Amino acid sequence: MFDRIFENNKKWIAGKLSIDPDYFTKLAKGQHPEFLYIGCSDSRATAEDLMGVQPGEVFVHRNIANLVVSTDNNLNAVVQYAVEHLKVKHIIVCGHYECGGVKAALNPSDLGQLNSWLQTLRDVYRFHQQELDAISDSQQRFDRLVELNVKEQCINIIKIDHVQRSWYKTGYPQIYGWVFDVRSGKIKDLGLVMEKEFASIRSIYDLKPDT
Ligand code: CO
């Protein structure tokens, strides 16, 4: 199995060099990605592959069910680095249909170590319980929670101080909510207007930076 991977790596290197002999010399010089992608760890929901982008084009953070949790040091470091140093113009939160994490949140049970992580998802369910419980088809309810989770995580992004500071200073990063449909391969843009979302919560979350 690993033989196959190292063999693939050799072929990948050869492929890149056949197009540009200086490919890796250039790659080693640094990164200037315009996108930060926050997605699910699910092995089917790859970042670069589904977007068709190359090394250097997207800064990536993945965790179970693409959550933006304010006490997650890993996430905070990624966002701060992406916004303050890389100065990414776009932050994408990408969920996916058939997400195991979202499914687990819909079915209350004791999952040990995962309980605390899934609580954020259960909170999303609670925020939108009226809408979700009104959907009689369980597949549609599952799909809708995937979408609402993406929206709530986009809202969590705009609560972050680094994001707000940069927003006030430059107007960037812009934030997008997507869902990857594993059943068709399509990326669905949820069409969220984050300026509108921020306007509706700023009386609570606007950190009013000095800059
Ligand atoms: Co998932």
PDB file of C-alpha atoms and ligand atoms in Angstrom:
ATOM      1  CA  MET A   1       0.000   0.000   0.000  1.00  0.00           C
ATOM      2  CA  PHE A   2       2.748   2.461   0.935  1.00  0.00           C
ATOM      3  CA  ASP A   3       4.729   1.359  -2.119  1.00  0.00           C
ATOM      4  CA  ARG A   4       1.860   2.667  -4.194  1.00  0.00           C
ATOM      5  CA  ILE A   5       1.944   6.035  -2.420  1.00  0.00           C
ATOM      6  CA  PHE A   6       5.698   6.554  -2.874  1.00  0.00           C
ATOM      7  CA  GLU A   7       5.354   5.444  -6.479  1.00  0.00           C
ATOM      8  CA  ASN A   8       2.531   7.984  -6.941  1.00  0.00           C
ATOM      9  CA  ASN A   9       4.747  10.658  -5.411  1.00  0.00           C
ATOM     10  CA  LYS A  10       7.517   9.957  -7.934  1.00  0.00           C
ATOM     11  CA  LYS A  11       5.020  10.195 -10.791  1.00  0.00           C
ATOM     12  CA  TRP A  12       3.606  13.438  -9.370  1.00  0.00           C
ATOM     13  CA  ILE A  13       7.092  14.986  -9.190  1.00  0.00           C
ATOM     14  CA  ALA A  14       7.848  13.884 -12.747  1.00  0.00           C
ATOM     15  CA  GLY A  15       4.541  15.318 -13.933  1.00  0.00           C
ATOM     16  CA  LYS A  16       5.185  18.703 -12.345  1.00  0.00           C
ATOM     17  CA  LEU A  17       8.755  18.869 -13.653  1.00  0.00           C
ATOM     18  CA  SER A  18       7.698  17.943 -17.172  1.00  0.00           C
ATOM     19  CA  ILE A  19       5.500  21.075 -17.251  1.00  0.00           C
ATOM     20  CA  ASP A  20       7.953  23.350 -15.421  1.00  0.00           C
ATOM     21  CA  PRO A  21      11.519  22.267 -14.560  1.00  0.00           C
ATOM     22  CA  ASP A  22      11.647  25.030 -11.899  1.00  0.00           C
ATOM     23  CA  TYR A  23       8.335  24.014 -10.295  1.00  0.00           C
ATOM     24  CA  PHE A  24       9.746  23.012  -6.918  1.00  0.00           C
ATOM     25  CA  THR A  25      12.316  25.820  -6.832  1.00  0.00           C
ATOM     26  CA  LYS A  26       9.427  28.260  -7.160  1.00  0.00           C
ATOM     27  CA  LEU A  27       7.254  26.320  -4.687  1.00  0.00           C
ATOM     28  CA  ALA A  28       9.999  26.467  -2.060  1.00  0.00           C
ATOM     29  CA  LYS A  29      10.149  30.283  -2.214  1.00  0.00           C
ATOM     30  CA  GLY A  30       6.930  30.785  -0.263  1.00  0.00           C
ATOM     31  CA  GLN A  31       3.171  30.743  -0.284  1.00  0.00           C
ATOM     32  CA  HIS A  32       0.670  33.431  -1.203  1.00  0.00           C
ATOM     33  CA  PRO A  33      -2.700  31.697  -1.018  1.00  0.00           C
ATOM     34  CA  GLU A  34      -5.802  33.842  -1.506  1.00  0.00           C
ATOM     35  CA  PHE A  35      -8.081  31.347   0.218  1.00  0.00           C
ATOM     36  CA  LEU A  36      -8.433  29.868   3.659  1.00  0.00           C
ATOM     37  CA  TYR A  37     -10.520  26.708   3.423  1.00  0.00           C
ATOM     38  CA  ILE A  38     -12.123  25.342   6.581  1.00  0.00           C
ATOM     39  CA  GLY A  39     -13.630  21.957   5.874  1.00  0.00           C
ATOM     40  CA  CYS A  40     -14.487  18.577   7.338  1.00  0.00           C
ATOM     41  CA  SER A  41     -11.820  15.939   7.982  1.00  0.00           C
ATOM     42  CA  ASP A  42     -13.949  13.467   6.027  1.00  0.00           C
ATOM     43  CA  SER A  43     -11.705  11.653   3.552  1.00  0.00           C
ATOM     44  CA  ARG A  44     -14.188  12.310   0.730  1.00  0.00           C
ATOM     45  CA  ALA A  45     -14.289  16.074   1.163  1.00  0.00           C
ATOM     46  CA  THR A  46     -10.788  17.010   0.042  1.00  0.00           C
ATOM     47  CA  ALA A  47      -9.996  20.691  -0.258  1.00  0.00           C
ATOM     48  CA  GLU A  48      -7.592  21.071  -3.172  1.00  0.00           C
ATOM     49  CA  ASP A  49      -8.930  18.212  -5.248  1.00  0.00           C
ATOM     50  CA  LEU A  50     -12.566  19.255  -5.282  1.00  0.00           C
ATOM     51  CA  MET A  51     -11.629  22.871  -6.043  1.00  0.00           C
ATOM     52  CA  GLY A  52      -9.049  21.871  -8.646  1.00  0.00           C
ATOM     53  CA  VAL A  53      -6.382  24.092  -7.117  1.00  0.00           C
ATOM     54  CA  GLN A  54      -2.639  23.551  -6.964  1.00  0.00           C
ATOM     55  CA  PRO A  55      -0.144  23.561  -4.068  1.00  0.00           C
ATOM     56  CA  GLY A  56       0.276  27.131  -2.847  1.00  0.00           C
ATOM     57  CA  GLU A  57      -3.242  28.252  -3.703  1.00  0.00           C
ATOM     58  CA  VAL A  58      -5.230  27.426  -0.574  1.00  0.00           C
ATOM     59  CA  PHE A  59      -4.475  27.432   3.152  1.00  0.00           C
ATOM     60  CA  VAL A  60      -6.370  24.558   4.735  1.00  0.00           C
ATOM     61  CA  HIS A  61      -7.857  23.723   8.111  1.00  0.00           C
ATOM     62  CA  ARG A  62      -9.962  20.605   8.552  1.00  0.00           C
ATOM     63  CA  ASN A  63     -11.720  19.130  11.566  1.00  0.00           C
ATOM     64  CA  ILE A  64     -14.748  16.952  12.200  1.00  0.00           C
ATOM     65  CA  ALA A  65     -17.815  18.728  10.775  1.00  0.00           C
ATOM     66  CA  ASN A  66     -15.917  21.940   9.844  1.00  0.00           C
ATOM     67  CA  LEU A  67     -16.499  23.650  13.179  1.00  0.00           C
ATOM     68  CA  VAL A  68     -15.267  27.091  14.198  1.00  0.00           C
ATOM     69  CA  VAL A  69     -14.952  26.869  17.979  1.00  0.00           C
ATOM     70  CA  SER A  70     -13.680  29.954  19.790  1.00  0.00           C
ATOM     71  CA  THR A  71     -11.594  27.958  22.290  1.00  0.00           C
ATOM     72  CA  ASP A  72      -9.906  25.870  19.578  1.00  0.00           C
ATOM     73  CA  ASN A  73      -6.270  27.033  19.626  1.00  0.00           C
ATOM     74  CA  ASN A  74      -5.528  25.216  16.431  1.00  0.00           C
ATOM     75  CA  LEU A  75      -8.328  26.946  14.534  1.00  0.00           C
ATOM     76  CA  ASN A  76      -7.484  30.334  16.038  1.00  0.00           C
ATOM     77  CA  ALA A  77      -3.832  30.023  15.051  1.00  0.00           C
ATOM     78  CA  VAL A  78      -4.786  29.069  11.512  1.00  0.00           C
ATOM     79  CA  VAL A  79      -7.210  31.982  11.158  1.00  0.00           C
ATOM     80  CA  GLN A  80      -4.807  34.497  12.684  1.00  0.00           C
ATOM     81  CA  TYR A  81      -1.931  33.376  10.481  1.00  0.00           C
ATOM     82  CA  ALA A  82      -4.091  33.320   7.379  1.00  0.00           C
ATOM     83  CA  VAL A  83      -5.605  36.759   8.004  1.00  0.00           C
ATOM     84  CA  GLU A  84      -2.692  38.707   9.517  1.00  0.00           C
ATOM     85  CA  HIS A  85       0.291  37.191   7.734  1.00  0.00           C
ATOM     86  CA  LEU A  86      -0.915  35.559   4.548  1.00  0.00           C
ATOM     87  CA  LYS A  87      -3.625  38.203   4.165  1.00  0.00           C
ATOM     88  CA  VAL A  88      -6.039  35.803   2.521  1.00  0.00           C
ATOM     89  CA  LYS A  89      -8.870  37.548   0.714  1.00  0.00           C
ATOM     90  CA  HIS A  90     -11.424  34.779   1.114  1.00  0.00           C
ATOM     91  CA  ILE A  91     -12.380  32.392   3.896  1.00  0.00           C
ATOM     92  CA  ILE A  92     -14.484  29.437   2.849  1.00  0.00           C
ATOM     93  CA  VAL A  93     -16.330  27.228   5.300  1.00  0.00           C
ATOM     94  CA  CYS A  94     -17.201  24.086   3.380  1.00  0.00           C
ATOM     95  CA  GLY A  95     -19.464  21.432   4.834  1.00  0.00           C
ATOM     96  CA  HIS A  96     -20.604  18.337   3.021  1.00  0.00           C
ATOM     97  CA  TYR A  97     -23.744  16.264   2.727  1.00  0.00           C
ATOM     98  CA  GLU A  98     -23.609  12.850   4.419  1.00  0.00           C
ATOM     99  CA  CYS A  99     -21.323  14.302   7.107  1.00  0.00           C
ATOM    100  CA  GLY A 100     -20.877  11.724   9.875  1.00  0.00           C
ATOM    101  CA  GLY A 101     -20.372  14.402  12.530  1.00  0.00           C
ATOM    102  CA  VAL A 102     -23.618  16.146  11.636  1.00  0.00           C
ATOM    103  CA  LYS A 103     -25.435  12.815  11.560  1.00  0.00           C
ATOM    104  CA  ALA A 104     -24.145  11.971  15.032  1.00  0.00           C
ATOM    105  CA  ALA A 105     -25.471  15.301  16.337  1.00  0.00           C
ATOM    106  CA  LEU A 106     -28.940  14.451  15.079  1.00  0.00           C
ATOM    107  CA  ASN A 107     -29.003  11.222  17.076  1.00  0.00           C
ATOM    108  CA  PRO A 108     -28.423  11.782  20.765  1.00  0.00           C
ATOM    109  CA  SER A 109     -26.098   9.156  22.233  1.00  0.00           C
ATOM    110  CA  ASP A 110     -23.020   9.025  24.435  1.00  0.00           C
ATOM    111  CA  LEU A 111     -20.007   9.090  22.144  1.00  0.00           C
ATOM    112  CA  GLY A 112     -17.343   9.563  24.826  1.00  0.00           C
ATOM    113  CA  GLN A 113     -14.491  11.822  23.755  1.00  0.00           C
ATOM    114  CA  LEU A 114     -16.553  13.121  20.844  1.00  0.00           C
ATOM    115  CA  ASN A 115     -19.340  14.480  23.057  1.00  0.00           C
ATOM    116  CA  SER A 116     -17.730  17.840  23.682  1.00  0.00           C
ATOM    117  CA  TRP A 117     -16.878  18.376  20.016  1.00  0.00           C
ATOM    118  CA  LEU A 118     -20.355  17.392  18.881  1.00  0.00           C
ATOM    119  CA  GLN A 119     -21.949  19.708  21.414  1.00  0.00           C
ATOM    120  CA  THR A 120     -21.276  22.638  19.085  1.00  0.00           C
ATOM    121  CA  LEU A 121     -23.274  20.818  16.411  1.00  0.00           C
ATOM    122  CA  ARG A 122     -26.050  19.984  18.845  1.00  0.00           C
ATOM    123  CA  ASP A 123     -26.158  23.719  19.680  1.00  0.00           C
ATOM    124  CA  VAL A 124     -26.665  24.467  15.973  1.00  0.00           C
ATOM    125  CA  TYR A 125     -29.542  21.991  16.005  1.00  0.00           C
ATOM    126  CA  ARG A 126     -31.006  23.719  19.070  1.00  0.00           C
ATOM    127  CA  PHE A 127     -30.742  27.194  17.474  1.00  0.00           C
ATOM    128  CA  HIS A 128     -32.691  25.926  14.473  1.00  0.00           C
ATOM    129  CA  GLN A 129     -34.766  23.216  16.104  1.00  0.00           C
ATOM    130  CA  GLN A 130     -38.110  24.641  15.006  1.00  0.00           C
ATOM    131  CA  GLU A 131     -37.136  24.700  11.338  1.00  0.00           C
ATOM    132  CA  LEU A 132     -35.395  21.320  11.453  1.00  0.00           C
ATOM    133  CA  ASP A 133     -38.093  19.455  13.360  1.00  0.00           C
ATOM    134  CA  ALA A 134     -40.675  20.754  10.880  1.00  0.00           C
ATOM    135  CA  ILE A 135     -38.894  18.830   8.091  1.00  0.00           C
ATOM    136  CA  SER A 136     -40.527  15.404   8.057  1.00  0.00           C
ATOM    137  CA  ASP A 137     -38.103  13.766   5.627  1.00  0.00           C
ATOM    138  CA  SER A 138     -35.075  12.661   7.646  1.00  0.00           C
ATOM    139  CA  GLN A 139     -32.655  12.961   4.704  1.00  0.00           C
ATOM    140  CA  GLN A 140     -33.808  16.533   4.035  1.00  0.00           C
ATOM    141  CA  ARG A 141     -33.486  17.359   7.721  1.00  0.00           C
ATOM    142  CA  PHE A 142     -29.947  15.950   7.707  1.00  0.00           C
ATOM    143  CA  ASP A 143     -29.048  17.981   4.586  1.00  0.00           C
ATOM    144  CA  ARG A 144     -30.524  21.133   6.100  1.00  0.00           C
ATOM    145  CA  LEU A 145     -28.510  20.747   9.302  1.00  0.00           C
ATOM    146  CA  VAL A 146     -25.362  20.433   7.180  1.00  0.00           C
ATOM    147  CA  GLU A 147     -26.248  23.783   5.552  1.00  0.00           C
ATOM    148  CA  LEU A 148     -27.242  25.512   8.793  1.00  0.00           C
ATOM    149  CA  ASN A 149     -24.028  24.300  10.424  1.00  0.00           C
ATOM    150  CA  VAL A 150     -21.998  25.954   7.645  1.00  0.00           C
ATOM    151  CA  LYS A 151     -23.935  29.187   8.165  1.00  0.00           C
ATOM    152  CA  GLU A 152     -23.396  29.142  11.932  1.00  0.00           C
ATOM    153  CA  GLN A 153     -19.674  28.453  11.501  1.00  0.00           C
ATOM    154  CA  CYS A 154     -19.418  31.393   9.066  1.00  0.00           C
ATOM    155  CA  ILE A 155     -21.039  33.528  11.755  1.00  0.00           C
ATOM    156  CA  ASN A 156     -18.472  32.188  14.244  1.00  0.00           C
ATOM    157  CA  ILE A 157     -15.716  33.349  11.865  1.00  0.00           C
ATOM    158  CA  ILE A 158     -16.922  36.946  11.942  1.00  0.00           C
ATOM    159  CA  LYS A 159     -16.876  36.923  15.744  1.00  0.00           C
ATOM    160  CA  ILE A 160     -13.082  36.424  15.695  1.00  0.00           C
ATOM    161  CA  ASP A 161     -11.091  39.548  16.607  1.00  0.00           C
ATOM    162  CA  HIS A 162      -8.433  39.093  13.897  1.00  0.00           C
ATOM    163  CA  VAL A 163     -11.110  38.789  11.250  1.00  0.00           C
ATOM    164  CA  GLN A 164     -12.962  41.894  12.432  1.00  0.00           C
ATOM    165  CA  ARG A 165      -9.741  43.962  12.670  1.00  0.00           C
ATOM    166  CA  SER A 166      -8.799  43.051   9.125  1.00  0.00           C
ATOM    167  CA  TRP A 167     -12.341  43.647   7.933  1.00  0.00           C
ATOM    168  CA  TYR A 168     -12.367  47.152   9.358  1.00  0.00           C
ATOM    169  CA  LYS A 169      -8.968  47.914   7.892  1.00  0.00           C
ATOM    170  CA  THR A 170      -9.194  46.400   4.419  1.00  0.00           C
ATOM    171  CA  GLY A 171     -12.681  45.041   3.814  1.00  0.00           C
ATOM    172  CA  TYR A 172     -11.185  41.530   3.699  1.00  0.00           C
ATOM    173  CA  PRO A 173     -11.430  38.616   4.210  1.00  0.00           C
ATOM    174  CA  GLN A 174     -14.774  37.906   2.657  1.00  0.00           C
ATOM    175  CA  ILE A 175     -16.515  34.828   3.998  1.00  0.00           C
ATOM    176  CA  TYR A 176     -18.351  32.171   2.030  1.00  0.00           C
ATOM    177  CA  GLY A 177     -20.426  29.170   3.047  1.00  0.00           C
ATOM    178  CA  TRP A 178     -20.320  26.157   0.756  1.00  0.00           C
ATOM    179  CA  VAL A 179     -21.566  22.592   0.854  1.00  0.00           C
ATOM    180  CA  PHE A 180     -19.808  19.851  -1.072  1.00  0.00           C
ATOM    181  CA  ASP A 181     -22.347  17.364  -2.376  1.00  0.00           C
ATOM    182  CA  VAL A 182     -20.629  13.973  -2.159  1.00  0.00           C
ATOM    183  CA  ARG A 183     -23.529  12.501  -4.109  1.00  0.00           C
ATOM    184  CA  SER A 184     -22.831  14.547  -7.245  1.00  0.00           C
ATOM    185  CA  GLY A 185     -19.415  16.110  -6.670  1.00  0.00           C
ATOM    186  CA  LYS A 186     -20.850  19.615  -6.959  1.00  0.00           C
ATOM    187  CA  ILE A 187     -19.969  22.520  -4.705  1.00  0.00           C
ATOM    188  CA  LYS A 188     -23.074  24.422  -3.629  1.00  0.00           C
ATOM    189  CA  ASP A 189     -22.620  28.075  -2.671  1.00  0.00           C
ATOM    190  CA  LEU A 190     -25.141  28.848   0.076  1.00  0.00           C
ATOM    191  CA  GLY A 191     -25.148  32.502  -1.013  1.00  0.00           C
ATOM    192  CA  LEU A 192     -24.653  33.845   2.497  1.00  0.00           C
ATOM    193  CA  VAL A 193     -24.335  37.616   2.779  1.00  0.00           C
ATOM    194  CA  MET A 194     -22.046  37.943   5.755  1.00  0.00           C
ATOM    195  CA  GLU A 195     -22.278  41.742   5.936  1.00  0.00           C
ATOM    196  CA  LYS A 196     -25.981  41.242   6.562  1.00  0.00           C
ATOM    197  CA  GLU A 197     -25.344  38.506   9.111  1.00  0.00           C
ATOM    198  CA  PHE A 198     -22.824  40.711  10.912  1.00  0.00           C
ATOM    199  CA  ALA A 199     -25.204  43.664  10.911  1.00  0.00           C
ATOM    200  CA  SER A 200     -27.792  41.529  12.681  1.00  0.00           C
ATOM    201  CA  ILE A 201     -25.440  40.438  15.484  1.00  0.00           C
ATOM    202  CA  ARG A 202     -23.021  43.353  15.789  1.00  0.00           C
ATOM    203  CA  SER A 203     -24.754  44.821  18.830  1.00  0.00           C
ATOM    204  CA  ILE A 204     -23.458  41.731  20.632  1.00  0.00           C
ATOM    205  CA  TYR A 205     -20.295  40.721  18.787  1.00  0.00           C
ATOM    206  CA  ASP A 206     -18.780  43.880  17.281  1.00  0.00           C
ATOM    207  CA  LEU A 207     -15.398  44.251  18.977  1.00  0.00           C
ATOM    208  CA  LYS A 208     -14.934  47.799  17.678  1.00  0.00           C
ATOM    209  CA  PRO A 209     -11.194  47.677  17.123  1.00  0.00           C
ATOM    210  CA  ASP A 210      -9.222  50.912  17.415  1.00  0.00           C
ATOM    211  CA  THR A 211      -7.566  50.636  14.010  1.00  0.00           C
TER     212      THR A 211
HETATM  213 CO    CO B   1     -18.013  15.507   7.675  1.00  0.00          CO
END
